[in-house]
Each structure stands twice: as C-alpha cells, then as structure tokens.
Tab-separated table of C-alpha atoms in Angstrom:
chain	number	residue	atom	x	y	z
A	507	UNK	CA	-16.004	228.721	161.251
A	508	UNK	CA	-18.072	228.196	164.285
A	509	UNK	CA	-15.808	225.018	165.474
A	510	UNK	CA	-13.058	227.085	165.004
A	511	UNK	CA	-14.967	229.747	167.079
A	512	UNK	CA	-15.847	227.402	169.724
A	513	UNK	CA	-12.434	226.397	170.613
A	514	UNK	CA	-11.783	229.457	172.316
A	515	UNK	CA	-12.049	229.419	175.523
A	516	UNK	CA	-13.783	233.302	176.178
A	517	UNK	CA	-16.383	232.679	172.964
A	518	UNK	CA	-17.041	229.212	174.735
A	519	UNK	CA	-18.003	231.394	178.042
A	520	UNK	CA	-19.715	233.776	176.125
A	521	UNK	CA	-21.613	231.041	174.342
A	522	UNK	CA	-22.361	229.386	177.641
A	523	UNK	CA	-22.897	232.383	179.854
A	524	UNK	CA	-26.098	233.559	176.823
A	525	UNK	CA	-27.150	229.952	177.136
A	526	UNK	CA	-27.717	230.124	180.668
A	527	UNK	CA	-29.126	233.824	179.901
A	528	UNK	CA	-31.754	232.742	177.387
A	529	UNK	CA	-33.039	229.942	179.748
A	530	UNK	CA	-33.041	232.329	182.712
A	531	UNK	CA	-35.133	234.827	180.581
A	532	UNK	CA	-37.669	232.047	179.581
A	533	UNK	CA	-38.077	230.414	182.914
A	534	UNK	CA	-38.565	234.235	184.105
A	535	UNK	CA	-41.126	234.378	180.905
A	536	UNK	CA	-43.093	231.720	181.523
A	537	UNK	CA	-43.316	232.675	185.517
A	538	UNK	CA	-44.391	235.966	184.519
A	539	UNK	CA	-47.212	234.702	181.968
A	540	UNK	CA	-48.424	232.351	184.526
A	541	UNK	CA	-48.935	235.270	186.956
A	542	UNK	CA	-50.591	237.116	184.003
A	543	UNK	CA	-53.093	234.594	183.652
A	544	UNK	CA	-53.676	234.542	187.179
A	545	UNK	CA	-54.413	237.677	187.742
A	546	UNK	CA	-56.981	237.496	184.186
A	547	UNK	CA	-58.881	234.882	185.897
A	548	UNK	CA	-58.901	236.508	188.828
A	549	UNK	CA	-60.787	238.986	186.751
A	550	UNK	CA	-62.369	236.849	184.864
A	551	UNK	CA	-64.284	234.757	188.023
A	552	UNK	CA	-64.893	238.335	189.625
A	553	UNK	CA	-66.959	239.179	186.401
A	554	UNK	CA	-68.490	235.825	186.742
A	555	UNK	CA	-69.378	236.439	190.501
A	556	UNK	CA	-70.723	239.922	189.360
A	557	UNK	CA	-72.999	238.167	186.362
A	558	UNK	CA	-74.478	235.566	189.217
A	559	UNK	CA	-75.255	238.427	191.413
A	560	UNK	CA	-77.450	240.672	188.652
A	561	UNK	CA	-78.653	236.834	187.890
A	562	UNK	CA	-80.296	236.021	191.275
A	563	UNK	CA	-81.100	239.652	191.775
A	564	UNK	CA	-83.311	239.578	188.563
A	565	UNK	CA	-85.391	236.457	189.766
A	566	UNK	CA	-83.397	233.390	188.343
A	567	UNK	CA	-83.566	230.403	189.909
A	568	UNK	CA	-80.232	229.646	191.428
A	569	UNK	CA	-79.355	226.128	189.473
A	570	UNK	CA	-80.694	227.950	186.619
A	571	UNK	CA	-78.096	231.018	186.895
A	572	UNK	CA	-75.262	228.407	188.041
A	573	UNK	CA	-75.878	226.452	184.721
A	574	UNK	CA	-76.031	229.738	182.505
A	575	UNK	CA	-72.413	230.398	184.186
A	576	UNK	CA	-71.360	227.206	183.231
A	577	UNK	CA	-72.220	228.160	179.609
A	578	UNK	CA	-74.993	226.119	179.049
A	579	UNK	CA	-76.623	229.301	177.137
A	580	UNK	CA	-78.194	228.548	173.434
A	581	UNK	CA	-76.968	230.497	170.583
A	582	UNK	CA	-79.892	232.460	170.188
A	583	UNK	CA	-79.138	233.651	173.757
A	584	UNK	CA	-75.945	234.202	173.236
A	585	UNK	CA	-77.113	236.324	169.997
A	586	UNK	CA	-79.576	238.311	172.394
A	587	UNK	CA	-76.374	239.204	174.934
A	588	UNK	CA	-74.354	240.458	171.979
A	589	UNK	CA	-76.807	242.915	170.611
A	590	UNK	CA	-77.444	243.847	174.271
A	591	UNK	CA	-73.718	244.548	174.861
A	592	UNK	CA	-73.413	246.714	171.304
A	593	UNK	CA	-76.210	248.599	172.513
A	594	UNK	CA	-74.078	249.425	175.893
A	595	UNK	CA	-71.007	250.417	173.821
A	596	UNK	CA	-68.754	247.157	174.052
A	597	UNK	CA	-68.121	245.944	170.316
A	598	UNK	CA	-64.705	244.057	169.404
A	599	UNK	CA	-63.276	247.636	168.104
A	600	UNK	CA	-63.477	248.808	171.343
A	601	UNK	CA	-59.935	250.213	172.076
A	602	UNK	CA	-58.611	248.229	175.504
A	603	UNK	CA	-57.575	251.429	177.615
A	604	UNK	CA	-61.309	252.250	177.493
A	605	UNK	CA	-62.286	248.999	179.369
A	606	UNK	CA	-61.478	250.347	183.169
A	607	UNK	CA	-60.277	246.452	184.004
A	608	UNK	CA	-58.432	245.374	180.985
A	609	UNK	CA	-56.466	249.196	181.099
A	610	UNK	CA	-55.716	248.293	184.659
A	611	UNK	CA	-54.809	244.932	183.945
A	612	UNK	CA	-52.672	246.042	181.097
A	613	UNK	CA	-50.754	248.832	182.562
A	614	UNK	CA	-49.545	246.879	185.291
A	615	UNK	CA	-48.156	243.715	182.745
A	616	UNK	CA	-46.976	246.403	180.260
A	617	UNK	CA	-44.576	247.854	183.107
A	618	UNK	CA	-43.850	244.001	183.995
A	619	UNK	CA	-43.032	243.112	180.629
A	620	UNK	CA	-41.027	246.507	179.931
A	621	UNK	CA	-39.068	245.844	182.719
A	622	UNK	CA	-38.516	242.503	182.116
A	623	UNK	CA	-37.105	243.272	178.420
A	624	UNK	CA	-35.067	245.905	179.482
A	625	UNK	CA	-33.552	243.759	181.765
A	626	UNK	CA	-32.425	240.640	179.587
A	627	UNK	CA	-31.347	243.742	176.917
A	628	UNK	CA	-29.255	245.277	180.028
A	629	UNK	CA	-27.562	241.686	180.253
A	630	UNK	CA	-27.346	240.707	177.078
A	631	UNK	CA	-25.349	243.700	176.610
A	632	UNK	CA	-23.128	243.510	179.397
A	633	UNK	CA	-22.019	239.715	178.400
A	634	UNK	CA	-21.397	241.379	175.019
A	635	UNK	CA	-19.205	244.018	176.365
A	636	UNK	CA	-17.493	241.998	178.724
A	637	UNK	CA	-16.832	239.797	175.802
A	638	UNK	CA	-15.396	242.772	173.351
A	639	UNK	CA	-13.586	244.298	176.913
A	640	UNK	CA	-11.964	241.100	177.162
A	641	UNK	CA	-10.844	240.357	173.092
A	642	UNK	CA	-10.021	244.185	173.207
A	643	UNK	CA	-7.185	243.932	175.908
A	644	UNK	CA	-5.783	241.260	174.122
A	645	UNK	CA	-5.740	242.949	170.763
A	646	UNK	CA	-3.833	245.892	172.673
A	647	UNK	CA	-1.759	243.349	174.050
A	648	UNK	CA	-1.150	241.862	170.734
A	649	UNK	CA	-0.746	245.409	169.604
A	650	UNK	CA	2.098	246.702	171.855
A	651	UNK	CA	3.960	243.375	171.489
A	652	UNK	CA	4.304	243.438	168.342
A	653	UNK	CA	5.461	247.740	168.009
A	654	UNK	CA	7.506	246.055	170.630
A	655	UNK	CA	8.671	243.881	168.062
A	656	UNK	CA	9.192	246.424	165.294
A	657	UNK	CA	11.415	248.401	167.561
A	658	UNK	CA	13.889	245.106	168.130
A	659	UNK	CA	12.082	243.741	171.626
A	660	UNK	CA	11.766	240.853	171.277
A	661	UNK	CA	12.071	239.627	175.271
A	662	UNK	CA	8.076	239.242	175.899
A	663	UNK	CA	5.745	236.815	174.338
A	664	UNK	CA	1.597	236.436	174.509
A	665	UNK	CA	0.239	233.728	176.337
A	666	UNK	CA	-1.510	231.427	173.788
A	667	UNK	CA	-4.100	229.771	176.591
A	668	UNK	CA	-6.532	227.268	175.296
A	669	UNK	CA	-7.610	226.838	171.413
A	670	UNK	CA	-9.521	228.925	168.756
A	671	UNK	CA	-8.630	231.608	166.446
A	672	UNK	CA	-7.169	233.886	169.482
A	673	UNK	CA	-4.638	231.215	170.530
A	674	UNK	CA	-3.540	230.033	166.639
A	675	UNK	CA	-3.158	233.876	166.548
A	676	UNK	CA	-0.864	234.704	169.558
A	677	UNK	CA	0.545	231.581	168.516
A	678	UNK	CA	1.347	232.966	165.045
A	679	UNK	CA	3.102	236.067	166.694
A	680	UNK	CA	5.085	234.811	169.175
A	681	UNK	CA	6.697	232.576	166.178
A	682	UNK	CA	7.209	235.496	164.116
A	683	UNK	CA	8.332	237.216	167.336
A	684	UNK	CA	10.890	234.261	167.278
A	685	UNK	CA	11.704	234.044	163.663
A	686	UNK	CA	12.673	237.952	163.663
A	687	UNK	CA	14.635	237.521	167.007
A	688	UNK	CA	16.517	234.522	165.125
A	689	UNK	CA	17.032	236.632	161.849
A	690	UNK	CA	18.220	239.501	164.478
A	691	UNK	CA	20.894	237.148	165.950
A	692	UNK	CA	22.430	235.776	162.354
A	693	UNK	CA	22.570	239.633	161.748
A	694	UNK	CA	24.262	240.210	164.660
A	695	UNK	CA	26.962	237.207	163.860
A	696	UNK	CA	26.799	238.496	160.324
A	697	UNK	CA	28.541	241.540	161.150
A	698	UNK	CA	30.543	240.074	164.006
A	699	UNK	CA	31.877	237.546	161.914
A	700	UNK	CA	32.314	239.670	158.941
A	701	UNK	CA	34.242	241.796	161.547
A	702	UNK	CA	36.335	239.231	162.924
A	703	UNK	CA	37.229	238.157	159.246
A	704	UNK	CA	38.191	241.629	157.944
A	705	UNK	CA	40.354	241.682	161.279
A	706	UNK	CA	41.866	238.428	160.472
A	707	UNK	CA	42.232	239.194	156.799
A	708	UNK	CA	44.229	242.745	157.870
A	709	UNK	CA	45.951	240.351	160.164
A	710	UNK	CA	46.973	237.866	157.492
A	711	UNK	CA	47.862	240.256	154.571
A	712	UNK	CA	49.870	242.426	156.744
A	713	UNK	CA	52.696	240.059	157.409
A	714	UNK	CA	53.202	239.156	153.394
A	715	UNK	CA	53.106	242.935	152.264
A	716	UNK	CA	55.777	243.671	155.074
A	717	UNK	CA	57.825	241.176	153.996
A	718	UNK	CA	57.635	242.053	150.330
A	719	UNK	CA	58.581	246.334	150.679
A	720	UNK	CA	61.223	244.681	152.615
A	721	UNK	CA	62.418	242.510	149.932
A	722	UNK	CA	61.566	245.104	147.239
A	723	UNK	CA	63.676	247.362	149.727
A	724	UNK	CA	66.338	244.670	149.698
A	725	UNK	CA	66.663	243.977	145.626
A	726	UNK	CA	66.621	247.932	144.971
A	727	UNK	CA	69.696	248.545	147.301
A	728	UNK	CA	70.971	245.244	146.098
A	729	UNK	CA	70.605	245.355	142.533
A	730	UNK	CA	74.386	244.865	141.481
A	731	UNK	CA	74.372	241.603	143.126
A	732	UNK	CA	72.630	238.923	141.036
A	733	UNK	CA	72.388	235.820	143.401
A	734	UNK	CA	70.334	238.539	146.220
A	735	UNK	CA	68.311	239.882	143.711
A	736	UNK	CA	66.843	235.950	142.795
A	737	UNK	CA	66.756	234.784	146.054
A	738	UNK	CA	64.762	237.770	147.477
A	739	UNK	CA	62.853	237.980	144.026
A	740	UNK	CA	62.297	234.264	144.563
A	741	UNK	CA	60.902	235.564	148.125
A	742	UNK	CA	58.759	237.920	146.601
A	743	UNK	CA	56.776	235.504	144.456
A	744	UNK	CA	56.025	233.193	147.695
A	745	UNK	CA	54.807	236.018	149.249
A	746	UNK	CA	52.542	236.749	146.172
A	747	UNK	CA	51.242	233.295	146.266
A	748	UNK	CA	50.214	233.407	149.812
A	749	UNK	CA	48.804	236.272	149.395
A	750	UNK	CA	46.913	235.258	146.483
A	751	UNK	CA	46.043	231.675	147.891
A	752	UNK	CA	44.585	233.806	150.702
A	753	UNK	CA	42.431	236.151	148.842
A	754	UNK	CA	40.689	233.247	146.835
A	755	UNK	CA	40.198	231.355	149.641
A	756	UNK	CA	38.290	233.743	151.673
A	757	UNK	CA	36.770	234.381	148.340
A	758	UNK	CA	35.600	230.810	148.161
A	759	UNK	CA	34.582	231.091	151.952
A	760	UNK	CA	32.455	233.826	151.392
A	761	UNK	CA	30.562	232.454	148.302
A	762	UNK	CA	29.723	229.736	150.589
A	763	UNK	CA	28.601	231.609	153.078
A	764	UNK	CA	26.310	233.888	151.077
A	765	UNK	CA	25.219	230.666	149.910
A	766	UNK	CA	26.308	231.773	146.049
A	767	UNK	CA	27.501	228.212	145.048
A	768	UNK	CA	25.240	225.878	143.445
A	769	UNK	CA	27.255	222.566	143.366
A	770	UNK	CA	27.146	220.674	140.521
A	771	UNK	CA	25.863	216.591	141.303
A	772	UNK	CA	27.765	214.078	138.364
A	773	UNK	CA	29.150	211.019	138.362
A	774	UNK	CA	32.771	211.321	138.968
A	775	UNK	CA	35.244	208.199	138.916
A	776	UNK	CA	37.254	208.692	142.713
A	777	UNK	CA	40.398	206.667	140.778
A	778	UNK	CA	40.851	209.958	138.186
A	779	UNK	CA	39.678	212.993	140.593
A	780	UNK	CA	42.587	211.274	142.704
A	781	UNK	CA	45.462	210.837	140.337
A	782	UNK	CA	44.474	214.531	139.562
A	783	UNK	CA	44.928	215.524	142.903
A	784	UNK	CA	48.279	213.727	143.151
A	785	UNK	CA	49.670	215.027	140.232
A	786	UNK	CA	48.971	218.806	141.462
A	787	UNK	CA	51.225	217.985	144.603
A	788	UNK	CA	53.258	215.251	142.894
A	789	UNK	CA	56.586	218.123	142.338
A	790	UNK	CA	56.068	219.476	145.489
A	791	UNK	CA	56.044	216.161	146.790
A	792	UNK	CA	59.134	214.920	145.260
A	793	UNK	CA	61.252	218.776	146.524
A	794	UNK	CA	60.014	217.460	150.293
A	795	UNK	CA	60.976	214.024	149.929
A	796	UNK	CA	57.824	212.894	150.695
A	797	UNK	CA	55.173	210.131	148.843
A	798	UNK	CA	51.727	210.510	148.103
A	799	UNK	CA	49.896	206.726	147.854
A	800	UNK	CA	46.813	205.988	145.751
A	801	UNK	CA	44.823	203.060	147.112
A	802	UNK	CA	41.398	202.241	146.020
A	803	UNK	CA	39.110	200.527	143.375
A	804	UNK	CA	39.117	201.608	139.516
A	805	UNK	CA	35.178	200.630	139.405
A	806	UNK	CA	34.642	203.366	142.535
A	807	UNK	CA	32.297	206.096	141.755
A	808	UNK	CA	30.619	209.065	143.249
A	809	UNK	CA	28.284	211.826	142.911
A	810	UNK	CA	29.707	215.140	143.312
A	811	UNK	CA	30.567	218.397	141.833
A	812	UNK	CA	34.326	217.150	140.607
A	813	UNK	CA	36.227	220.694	140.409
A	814	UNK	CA	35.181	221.578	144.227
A	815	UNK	CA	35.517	218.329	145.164
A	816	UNK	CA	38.934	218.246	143.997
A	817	UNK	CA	39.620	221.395	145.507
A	818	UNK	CA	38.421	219.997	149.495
A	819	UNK	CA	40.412	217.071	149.122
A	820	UNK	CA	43.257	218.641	147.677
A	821	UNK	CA	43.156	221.153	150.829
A	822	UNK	CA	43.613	218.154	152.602
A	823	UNK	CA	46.632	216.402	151.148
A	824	UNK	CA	48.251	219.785	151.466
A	825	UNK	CA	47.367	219.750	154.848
A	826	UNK	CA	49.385	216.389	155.262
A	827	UNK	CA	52.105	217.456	153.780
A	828	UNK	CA	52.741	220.897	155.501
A	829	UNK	CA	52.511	218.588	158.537
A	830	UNK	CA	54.837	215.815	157.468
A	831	UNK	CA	58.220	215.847	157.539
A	832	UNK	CA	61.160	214.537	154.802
A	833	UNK	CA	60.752	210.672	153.893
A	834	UNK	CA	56.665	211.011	155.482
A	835	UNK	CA	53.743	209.341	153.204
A	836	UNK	CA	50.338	210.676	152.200
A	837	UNK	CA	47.702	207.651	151.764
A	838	UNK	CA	44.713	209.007	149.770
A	839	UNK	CA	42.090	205.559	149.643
A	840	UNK	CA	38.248	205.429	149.015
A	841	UNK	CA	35.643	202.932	149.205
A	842	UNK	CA	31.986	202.301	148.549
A	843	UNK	CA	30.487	201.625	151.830
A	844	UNK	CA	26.768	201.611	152.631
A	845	UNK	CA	24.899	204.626	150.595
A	846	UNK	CA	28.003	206.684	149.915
A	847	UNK	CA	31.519	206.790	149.109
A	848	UNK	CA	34.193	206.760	151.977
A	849	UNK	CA	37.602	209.018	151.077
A	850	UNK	CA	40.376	209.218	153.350
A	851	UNK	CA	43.560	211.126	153.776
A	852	UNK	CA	45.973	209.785	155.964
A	853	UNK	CA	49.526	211.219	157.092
A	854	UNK	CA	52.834	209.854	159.335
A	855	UNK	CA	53.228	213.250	160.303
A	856	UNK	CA	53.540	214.922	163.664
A	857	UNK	CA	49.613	214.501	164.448
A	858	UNK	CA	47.219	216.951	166.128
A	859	UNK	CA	47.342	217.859	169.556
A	860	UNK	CA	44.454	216.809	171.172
A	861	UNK	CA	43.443	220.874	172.649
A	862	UNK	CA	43.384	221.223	169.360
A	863	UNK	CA	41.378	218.553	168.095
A	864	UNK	CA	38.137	220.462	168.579
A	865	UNK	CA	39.357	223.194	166.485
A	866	UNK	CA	41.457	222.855	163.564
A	867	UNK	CA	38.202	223.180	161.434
A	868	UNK	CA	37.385	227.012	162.432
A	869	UNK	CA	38.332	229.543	160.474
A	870	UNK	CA	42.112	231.511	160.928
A	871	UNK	CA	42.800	229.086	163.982
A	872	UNK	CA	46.701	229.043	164.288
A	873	UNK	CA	47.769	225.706	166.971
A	874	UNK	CA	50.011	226.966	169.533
A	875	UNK	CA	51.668	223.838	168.856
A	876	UNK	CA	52.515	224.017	165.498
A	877	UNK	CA	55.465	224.541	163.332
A	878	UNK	CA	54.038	225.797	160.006
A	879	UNK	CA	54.506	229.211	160.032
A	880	UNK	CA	52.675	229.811	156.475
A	881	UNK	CA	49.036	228.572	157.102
A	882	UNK	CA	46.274	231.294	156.892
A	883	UNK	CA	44.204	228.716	158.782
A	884	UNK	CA	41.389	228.019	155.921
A	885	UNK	CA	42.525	225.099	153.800
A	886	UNK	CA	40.478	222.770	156.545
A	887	UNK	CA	37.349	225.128	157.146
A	888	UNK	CA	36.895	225.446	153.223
A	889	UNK	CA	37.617	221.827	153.046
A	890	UNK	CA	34.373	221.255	155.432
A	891	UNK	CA	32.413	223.748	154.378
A	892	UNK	CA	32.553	222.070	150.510
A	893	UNK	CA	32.041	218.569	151.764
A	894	UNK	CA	29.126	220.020	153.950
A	895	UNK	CA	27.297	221.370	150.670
A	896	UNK	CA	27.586	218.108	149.246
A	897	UNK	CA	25.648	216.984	152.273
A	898	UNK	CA	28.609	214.740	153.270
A	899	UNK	CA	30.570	214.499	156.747
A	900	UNK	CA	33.992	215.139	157.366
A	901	UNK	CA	36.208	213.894	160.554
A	902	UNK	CA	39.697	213.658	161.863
A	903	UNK	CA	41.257	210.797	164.022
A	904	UNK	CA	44.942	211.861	165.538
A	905	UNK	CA	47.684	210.455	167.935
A	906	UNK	CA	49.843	212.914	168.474
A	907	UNK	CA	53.248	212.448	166.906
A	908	UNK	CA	51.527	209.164	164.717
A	909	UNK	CA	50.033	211.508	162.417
A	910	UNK	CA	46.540	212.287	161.479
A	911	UNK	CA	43.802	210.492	159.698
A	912	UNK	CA	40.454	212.842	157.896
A	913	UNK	CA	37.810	210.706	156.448
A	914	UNK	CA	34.816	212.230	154.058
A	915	UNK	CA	31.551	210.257	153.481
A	916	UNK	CA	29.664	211.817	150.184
A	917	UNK	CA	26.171	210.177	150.179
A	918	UNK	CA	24.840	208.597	147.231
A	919	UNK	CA	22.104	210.909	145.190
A	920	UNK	CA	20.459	211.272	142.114
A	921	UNK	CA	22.689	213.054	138.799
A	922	UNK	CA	21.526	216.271	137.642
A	923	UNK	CA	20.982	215.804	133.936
C-alpha cells in the first residue's frame, strides 16, 4: 500500500516536503535548546558569582571559596546547606513560578516553545491542505468528466501524469471513457445499419410484390386462357422464391450479426459436403448448359459445422453460375495445405470488374456492370460472414471476362465431442 502510495507523484512531494519539515523543526529544536541552556548557565554562573561574593564577604579565604565553588564541599556540608535552604523556604516542592529567576526564565522559553509549536502545527497543516486542495481538484475533475460521460461526452480525457493510485485511476476512466464511446459508436452503426437494411429490404421486396399483383392481375383477367395462366403462374412462383430466398437470407445475416449462431466444429469429409453441393445445383446446371467439376482427394477432411458450411459454399457455386454463361464450367477443388483445408470455386464466366473487386462482399451491392438482374446482393456477404465464424479466410482472384476464382482456407481445430 505505501509503494503503491509512493508512486504518485503529489504524495511523493508531500512525503518529501514533511521530510524536509521535520528536519527543519529539529534543527530549529535543537538551536532553540542550545539557547535555553545558555541562557540557564548564564543563570547558573550569576548564582555562582553571587555565592563567591557572600563567600569572601563572610571571611573565607579566597582559594578556599574558589574550591567550595568548584564543589569540593563534603557531604556533611552539603547536608548543613540543605537544612539551611528548607529553613529559607526552598524545598524540591517548591512550585517554579515562585522562584523569581526560574519564572523569568520559564516564561520567556514557554512563549519560545509555544511559538515554535504553533508554528510547525501552522505548516504541517498547510502541506496537508495543499495536499487535500490538490487531490480535491482532481476528484472534481474526475467528477465532472465522468457526469460528462453519463450525459454521452465523451470528447475530454484526464491527464494520467506520473504513477500511483491517482494515475491507475484516471487511467481506469479514460478507458471506460473509451470503452463507452466505442459501445456508443457500434450503437450508432447498429441503428444505421439496421436502417440501411430495412431500406434495402423495402427496396428488394418491393420489386417481387409488384411484379406478382401484376401477374395475379394478369391470370385473373386471363383466366380463360390456359398457356397465360402457367406461364404467369410459373412467374409467380419465381417471384415467391426470391422473395423467400431473400427473407432467409437476411434472416441468416442477422443471426450472425446478433451473434445467435453457435457453429458446430466436426469432422466433415470435403469429397461428400461437395457432391452434396453439386447435386443441389446439378438440374439447374444441366437447364443452363453448364458443368459443375469435382476435383479433389477422397482422404480430405475438415473441421467445420457441415450444414453452414454447405450453405457458404453453395452461395458460391451459385454465384458462378448466375455469372456464367451456356456451355461455362464450375471447378469446385480442395486440398490440405499447411494447418487447414484450402476450397476453391472457380468459374469461365464473365469475371469481376476490377471497381468492383473491393466490393462484391458488402451487403445489397448491385455492380453497375452486371447482367443478373435477380441478385439481392447477399449470397457473397453471407458466404463470408459463415467462413469468418469458422475463423477461416475467404478471397477472390478475377480477370475480367476470364472469369473469377474464390478460395476459402478453414483452419485446422480441435472436434467438439
């Protein structure tokens, strides 16, 4: 407690300032006590000189008076002197202010010492205050900062000069200062974000619940002719599944994002989750004239939670093949490499324009340069944001017109059993 104490920096000039205090007041001390004593033998010799004089006045040889000074007196002399001094009024009991010299004496080093005590009280008090003045500005200082803080200021910080408990202190609220300002800011892009979303979600549904009152519109006024009714019936279910392809997604998105998911870690053989994943795209596939290739080892494992794992990369081959055109191929391969297992999706399609490079993983983002008019824009984000949770990476490499390549690393780690 008092190393901690020491470190900071006013206790250590409080500390050092009663130091110098203390050995002021006993240097001061011992000057005054040696002027004391002066001033008692001054006494003392003048009661001496006094003694020689009613000495040599009485008849006593001089050598014989100096050598009774000098205390060469036997005891039954000194015995005589005691009894003659009781007899005069002077006994040990005698109270001090009724000795003329010693009530002199005594007044005068009894205002001395007063005044010398009230003094090194007076200071010892004022380094004390100036002490408490000091740690009491920057408890107010403290104080408003951090009412400052409850009402959402969060622009000023304390200086944290030096060490000790004040400093770890100041310290401690300018990082909570921080931490709330941070927690204020994801708050802030909470609600902006959740804004933008319900904007683009309005956005998104709007055009598929136009288009089906119109072809509800279309098969009411139509209903004697067969061949309209299927076709815009036909309609009417692709605008369902968009819509509904839509509404899970951002579903998915914003389990994520409240951080609801708790992905599942298994061992999962890359050769099965893939022929899975082709044979979910395998008819569509075969309508578009297109090929989806398998290329990898049957021994290749990984560590993953299979059903969203199935559902990134599967965001990804459709990806490809909205992007690919009649006769185009879809490579899916994977590989051990290093601590993880490398899986990549690879297209002949029209590529990604490089402006867009930068962007084709953020949310709703619509190239100006593309033809797919269906996308919602959040196959690729909820692609990432999956691989992400599994700790993994994911990338893109594009020419444009030679088609694009994504590659996802999933690190090795331990099976929850």
């Amino acid at each position: 407690m008092v190393g901690s104490l020491c470190k900071d920096r006013d206790i250590r000039s409080f500390l050092a300032g009663s130091a110098a205090l203390i050995l002021c007041l006993v240097l001061t001390g011992g000057f005054l006590l040696f002027r004391q004593m002066e001033d008692i033998k001054k006494v003392y010799l003048q009661q001496q000189a006094e003694a020689a004089g009613a000495l040599l006045e009485a008849g006593v040889d001089p050598a014989r008076a100096a050598k009774l000074l000098a205390g060469e007196i036997s005891e039954e002399m000194a015995a005589q002197g005691r009894l003659l001094m009781r007899r005069a009024g002077y006994e040990e009991t005698l109270a001090v202010y009724l000795m003329p010299v010693l009530r002199s004496l005594g007044g005068k080093w009894g205002a001395v010492y007063s005044v010398f005590g009230l003094t090194a009280i007076g200071l010892s008090v004022f380094l004390v205050f100036c002490l408490l003045q000091r740690e009491h500005i920057r408890l107010k200082e403290m104080e408003e900062n951090v009412r400052r803080f409850t009402e959402g200021n969060f622009d000023r910080r304390i200086a944290a000069e030096g060490e000790g408990d004040f400093a770890l202190l100041s310290t401690a609220v300018n990082e909570m200062a921080s931490s709330l300002n941070s927690h204020r800011e994801a708050q802030m892009k909470a609600k902006e974000f959740l804004k933008d979303t319900i904007s683009d979600i309005s956005h998104q549904l709007k055009t598929p619940l136009a288009a089906l009152f119109m072809y509800q519109d279309i098969i009411q006024q139509e209903s004697v002719e067969e061949e309209t009714v299927k076709k815009f019936a036909a309609k009417s279910v692709a605008a369902l599944e968009r819509m509904q392809t839509l509404v899970l997604n951002l579903l998915k998105i914003a389990r994520l994002d409240a951080d609801m998911i708790r992905f599942g870690s298994q061992e999962v053989k890359v050769r099965g989750l893939m022929e899975d994943i082709r044979s979910e795209f395998e008819t569509r596939a075969q309508r578009e004239g297109k090929e989806i290739i398998l290329e990898g080892s049957q021994a290749c494992y990984t560590v993953c939670d299979r059903d969203w794992m199935q559902e990134a990369v599967s965001n990804l081959v459709k990806n490809a093949l909205d992007h690919t055109k009649e006769g185009g191929k879809i490579e899916i391969s994977w590989e051990a490499v290093g601590t993880g297992t490398r899986i990549q999706v690879k297209d002949n399609g029209n590529g990604i324009h490089p402006e867009d490079m930068y962007a084709i993983f953020k949310r709703f983002y619509r190239s100006r340069f593309s033809n797919d008019g269906e996308g919602a824009g959040l196959g690729l984000p909820l692609a990432k944001a999956i691989v992400e949770g599994h700790e993994g990476t994911i990338s893109v490499e594009s020419a444009l017109g030679e088609g694009a390549l994504f590659t996802v690393f999933l690190p090795y780690k331990e099976v929850n059993r």
